[in-house]
Amino acid sequence: ESDLVITDAFAAYFQRQVVWSLNTFGPAPRPNGILAHIRKELDEVAKAPHDLMEWIDIMVLAMDGYHRHGGDPAKLMDLLLVKQQKNFARNWPDWRTMSEDSAIEHDRSGE
C-alpha cells in the first residue's frame, strides 16, 4: 500500500508541476531552452555535488522536457519502472575496475 501512496503523491506532484510550468513558461516544447538550463544546472552540480537541490533542479527540468514532448505524467512512474527493469537486466562492468570519474556503460556487444 505504501508504494501506491508514493506513486499517487508523485503523480499529484507532477500534475501540479505541469500546470505551473505551462502557465509560467507557455505551451511550446522548448527543447533548446530546457537543455541549456540542464547544462547550467550540471555545471552547478559539478561545483557543489553535495547540494541535493541542484540534483533536484535537473530532475524537475528533465520532467518538464518529458511532458513538453508528449510524456503523460500518469505514465512516468510506469516508464521509470520499465527502464529500471531494462537496466537491471543489462550486463555492467565491475565498478571496482572503473574510474570514479568515468561513465559506466553497459555491455552493448549483444545489441
C-alpha positions as YAML, in Angstrom:
chain: A
units: angstrom
residues:
- id: 1
  name: GLU
  ca: [0.00, 0.00, 0.00]
- id: 2
  name: SER
  ca: [2.84, 2.43, 0.75]
- id: 3
  name: ASP
  ca: [4.02, 2.13, -2.88]
- id: 4
  name: LEU
  ca: [0.58, 3.27, -4.04]
- id: 5
  name: VAL
  ca: [0.68, 6.25, -1.70]
- id: 6
  name: ILE
  ca: [4.11, 7.24, -3.01]
- id: 7
  name: THR
  ca: [3.00, 6.74, -6.63]
- id: 8
  name: ASP
  ca: [-0.16, 8.79, -6.07]
- id: 9
  name: ALA
  ca: [1.81, 11.56, -4.34]
- id: 10
  name: PHE
  ca: [4.33, 11.61, -7.17]
- id: 11
  name: ALA
  ca: [1.58, 11.74, -9.82]
- id: 12
  name: ALA
  ca: [-0.14, 14.60, -7.97]
- id: 13
  name: TYR
  ca: [3.18, 16.46, -7.64]
- id: 14
  name: PHE
  ca: [3.95, 16.01, -11.33]
- id: 15
  name: GLN
  ca: [0.49, 17.14, -12.42]
- id: 16
  name: ARG
  ca: [0.82, 20.33, -10.33]
- id: 17
  name: GLN
  ca: [4.28, 20.89, -11.82]
- id: 18
  name: VAL
  ca: [2.95, 20.52, -15.38]
- id: 19
  name: VAL
  ca: [0.18, 23.05, -14.79]
- id: 20
  name: TRP
  ca: [2.59, 25.52, -13.19]
- id: 21
  name: SER
  ca: [5.17, 25.08, -15.96]
- id: 22
  name: LEU
  ca: [2.65, 25.61, -18.76]
- id: 23
  name: ASN
  ca: [1.24, 28.69, -17.03]
- id: 24
  name: THR
  ca: [4.71, 30.08, -16.30]
- id: 25
  name: PHE
  ca: [6.65, 29.19, -19.46]
- id: 26
  name: GLY
  ca: [3.89, 28.65, -22.05]
- id: 27
  name: PRO
  ca: [2.99, 25.57, -24.10]
- id: 28
  name: ALA
  ca: [5.95, 25.45, -26.52]
- id: 29
  name: PRO
  ca: [8.16, 22.33, -26.44]
- id: 30
  name: ARG
  ca: [11.26, 24.48, -25.63]
- id: 31
  name: PRO
  ca: [13.85, 21.68, -26.08]
- id: 32
  name: ASN
  ca: [16.80, 24.05, -26.56]
- id: 33
  name: GLY
  ca: [15.86, 26.20, -23.58]
- id: 34
  name: ILE
  ca: [15.37, 23.20, -21.32]
- id: 35
  name: LEU
  ca: [18.65, 21.64, -22.44]
- id: 36
  name: ALA
  ca: [20.50, 24.92, -21.91]
- id: 37
  name: HIS
  ca: [19.07, 25.13, -18.40]
- id: 38
  name: ILE
  ca: [20.04, 21.50, -17.68]
- id: 39
  name: ARG
  ca: [23.60, 22.25, -18.84]
- id: 40
  name: LYS
  ca: [23.70, 25.23, -16.44]
- id: 41
  name: GLU
  ca: [22.46, 23.02, -13.61]
- id: 42
  name: LEU
  ca: [25.04, 20.34, -14.49]
- id: 43
  name: ASP
  ca: [27.77, 22.96, -14.05]
- id: 44
  name: GLU
  ca: [26.29, 23.88, -10.67]
- id: 45
  name: VAL
  ca: [26.26, 20.21, -9.60]
- id: 46
  name: ALA
  ca: [29.89, 19.87, -10.69]
- id: 47
  name: LYS
  ca: [30.79, 22.78, -8.40]
- id: 48
  name: ALA
  ca: [28.69, 21.53, -5.46]
- id: 49
  name: PRO
  ca: [27.88, 17.82, -5.87]
- id: 50
  name: HIS
  ca: [26.59, 17.53, -2.29]
- id: 51
  name: ASP
  ca: [23.97, 20.24, -2.83]
- id: 52
  name: LEU
  ca: [20.98, 17.97, -3.33]
- id: 53
  name: MET
  ca: [18.74, 20.78, -4.54]
- id: 54
  name: GLU
  ca: [20.95, 21.15, -7.62]
- id: 55
  name: TRP
  ca: [20.26, 17.48, -8.45]
- id: 56
  name: ILE
  ca: [16.54, 18.17, -7.92]
- id: 57
  name: ASP
  ca: [16.74, 21.08, -10.38]
- id: 58
  name: ILE
  ca: [17.96, 18.64, -13.06]
- id: 59
  name: MET
  ca: [15.13, 16.21, -12.28]
- id: 60
  name: VAL
  ca: [12.50, 18.94, -12.48]
- id: 61
  name: LEU
  ca: [13.88, 20.14, -15.81]
- id: 62
  name: ALA
  ca: [14.01, 16.59, -17.19]
- id: 63
  name: MET
  ca: [10.38, 16.05, -16.22]
- id: 64
  name: ASP
  ca: [9.46, 19.35, -17.87]
- id: 65
  name: GLY
  ca: [11.10, 18.16, -21.09]
- id: 66
  name: TYR
  ca: [9.33, 14.80, -20.75]
- id: 67
  name: HIS
  ca: [5.86, 16.33, -20.53]
- id: 68
  name: ARG
  ca: [6.52, 19.01, -23.17]
- id: 69
  name: HIS
  ca: [7.44, 16.30, -25.68]
- id: 70
  name: GLY
  ca: [4.36, 14.17, -25.20]
- id: 71
  name: GLY
  ca: [5.09, 12.36, -21.95]
- id: 72
  name: ASP
  ca: [1.99, 11.61, -19.89]
- id: 73
  name: PRO
  ca: [2.51, 12.41, -16.19]
- id: 74
  name: ALA
  ca: [0.33, 9.42, -15.28]
- id: 75
  name: LYS
  ca: [2.68, 7.10, -17.20]
- id: 76
  name: LEU
  ca: [6.01, 8.43, -15.93]
- id: 77
  name: MET
  ca: [6.28, 6.02, -13.00]
- id: 78
  name: ASP
  ca: [5.45, 3.06, -15.27]
- id: 79
  name: LEU
  ca: [8.15, 4.15, -17.73]
- id: 80
  name: LEU
  ca: [10.67, 4.62, -14.93]
- id: 81
  name: LEU
  ca: [9.96, 1.07, -13.77]
- id: 82
  name: VAL
  ca: [10.33, -0.27, -17.34]
- id: 83
  name: LYS
  ca: [13.68, 1.49, -17.66]
- id: 84
  name: GLN
  ca: [14.77, 0.20, -14.27]
- id: 85
  name: GLN
  ca: [13.96, -3.39, -15.25]
- id: 86
  name: LYS
  ca: [15.85, -2.92, -18.53]
- id: 87
  name: ASN
  ca: [18.91, -1.60, -16.68]
- id: 88
  name: PHE
  ca: [18.74, -4.39, -14.11]
- id: 89
  name: ALA
  ca: [18.77, -6.97, -16.94]
- id: 90
  name: ARG
  ca: [21.82, -5.48, -18.67]
- id: 91
  name: ASN
  ca: [25.41, -6.59, -18.17]
- id: 92
  name: TRP
  ca: [27.54, -3.98, -16.44]
- id: 93
  name: PRO
  ca: [31.30, -3.96, -15.85]
- id: 94
  name: ASP
  ca: [32.59, -4.40, -12.33]
- id: 95
  name: TRP
  ca: [32.50, -0.89, -10.86]
- id: 96
  name: ARG
  ca: [35.72, -1.64, -8.96]
- id: 97
  name: THR
  ca: [37.59, -1.72, -12.29]
- id: 98
  name: MET
  ca: [36.25, 1.66, -13.40]
- id: 99
  name: SER
  ca: [37.44, 5.17, -12.69]
- id: 100
  name: GLU
  ca: [35.15, 7.14, -10.43]
- id: 101
  name: ASP
  ca: [35.42, 9.99, -12.95]
- id: 102
  name: SER
  ca: [34.25, 7.93, -15.95]
- id: 103
  name: ALA
  ca: [30.78, 6.98, -17.07]
- id: 104
  name: ILE
  ca: [29.99, 3.30, -16.54]
- id: 105
  name: GLU
  ca: [28.27, 1.99, -19.66]
- id: 106
  name: HIS
  ca: [26.52, -1.34, -20.02]
- id: 107
  name: ASP
  ca: [27.84, -4.02, -22.36]
- id: 108
  name: ARG
  ca: [26.48, -3.28, -25.85]
- id: 109
  name: SER
  ca: [28.10, -6.23, -27.60]
- id: 110
  name: GLY
  ca: [24.80, -8.14, -27.80]
- id: 111
  name: GLU
  ca: [22.81, -5.23, -29.25]
...
